[in-house]
């Protein structure tokens, strides 16, 4: 039984509600998404622990999904670039139906297993890569075919589903099961199921970025300062981490190509930008070790 397709008798009066009551009903139900993601926290953590070593070796995050799941995957992949300076070519999202499916539903594409295999093989996955396949039902042919094709190639496989017992669970090395149950509008998994997927993907990729030294404490020290707001945020980070005057922090940050970690090491260790960058590289990008390690 696919619980995401269950018709909930609790919401049979939906079309009789006032707009205020209807809004409260939809929002209240979203709490189930948080609860489902929290129940899956150990699964998310295990997937992150397995994925991090592969990404340290230069691997990629390769996301696959259809419809809402594919669009959420794309959102997660795209946001890693400005937030953590993660290379765009190392976070790739493939949607069933191609790029056009972002703006217009291509519903039949989710049933095309051959298309899924072609989309995967076009990326030439290796054992260093991490393949994340997402489907609320857990039985979408496109999402299942991706996992079947990725396993023999040695890539780490992660499934994100919303139905316990779904076939995709057995096809992946790591399964994240978000048991969100019936939706307010029966079968509309863009609601609670989609919210839970967003939480899970956010959590998985954020855990990975922390494990990969992209965060210091809880500070976004690897952000890509591509506009005035982010440059100001980068300067504030350098001030906070070094105690330097605003003008000194801004000048050093500019000399360090707007790289927050490089600027912090340069100021804390009295190094030229190139030497600060080399010190970080020798410590796998860890700002904490670069500052504290005397060698």
Short mmCIF file of C-alpha atoms in Angstrom, two decimals, residues 6 26 40 42 49 107-108 118 130 138 149 157 165 180 185 215 219 247 271 294:
data_model
loop_
_atom_site.label_atom_id
_atom_site.label_comp_id
_atom_site.label_asym_id
_atom_site.label_seq_id
_atom_site.Cartn_x
_atom_site.Cartn_y
_atom_site.Cartn_z
CA UNK A 6 -4.15 7.06 0.71
CA UNK A 26 -2.56 22.86 5.17
CA UNK A 40 14.83 9.45 9.43
CA UNK A 42 19.86 8.38 11.59
CA UNK A 49 28.97 9.52 6.60
CA UNK A 107 4.68 13.55 -16.46
CA UNK A 108 5.17 10.62 -18.83
CA UNK A 118 20.80 7.22 -20.56
CA UNK A 130 27.22 9.74 -4.98
CA UNK A 138 9.47 4.91 -4.02
CA UNK A 149 22.30 1.32 -13.33
CA UNK A 157 23.52 4.99 -4.12
CA UNK A 165 8.53 -0.81 2.04
CA UNK A 180 4.68 11.26 5.69
CA UNK A 185 -5.27 16.67 -0.99
CA UNK A 215 31.71 25.53 7.74
CA UNK A 219 29.67 30.13 10.08
CA UNK A 247 38.72 48.33 6.87
CA UNK A 271 50.76 35.27 6.03
CA UNK A 294 51.60 25.20 14.62
#
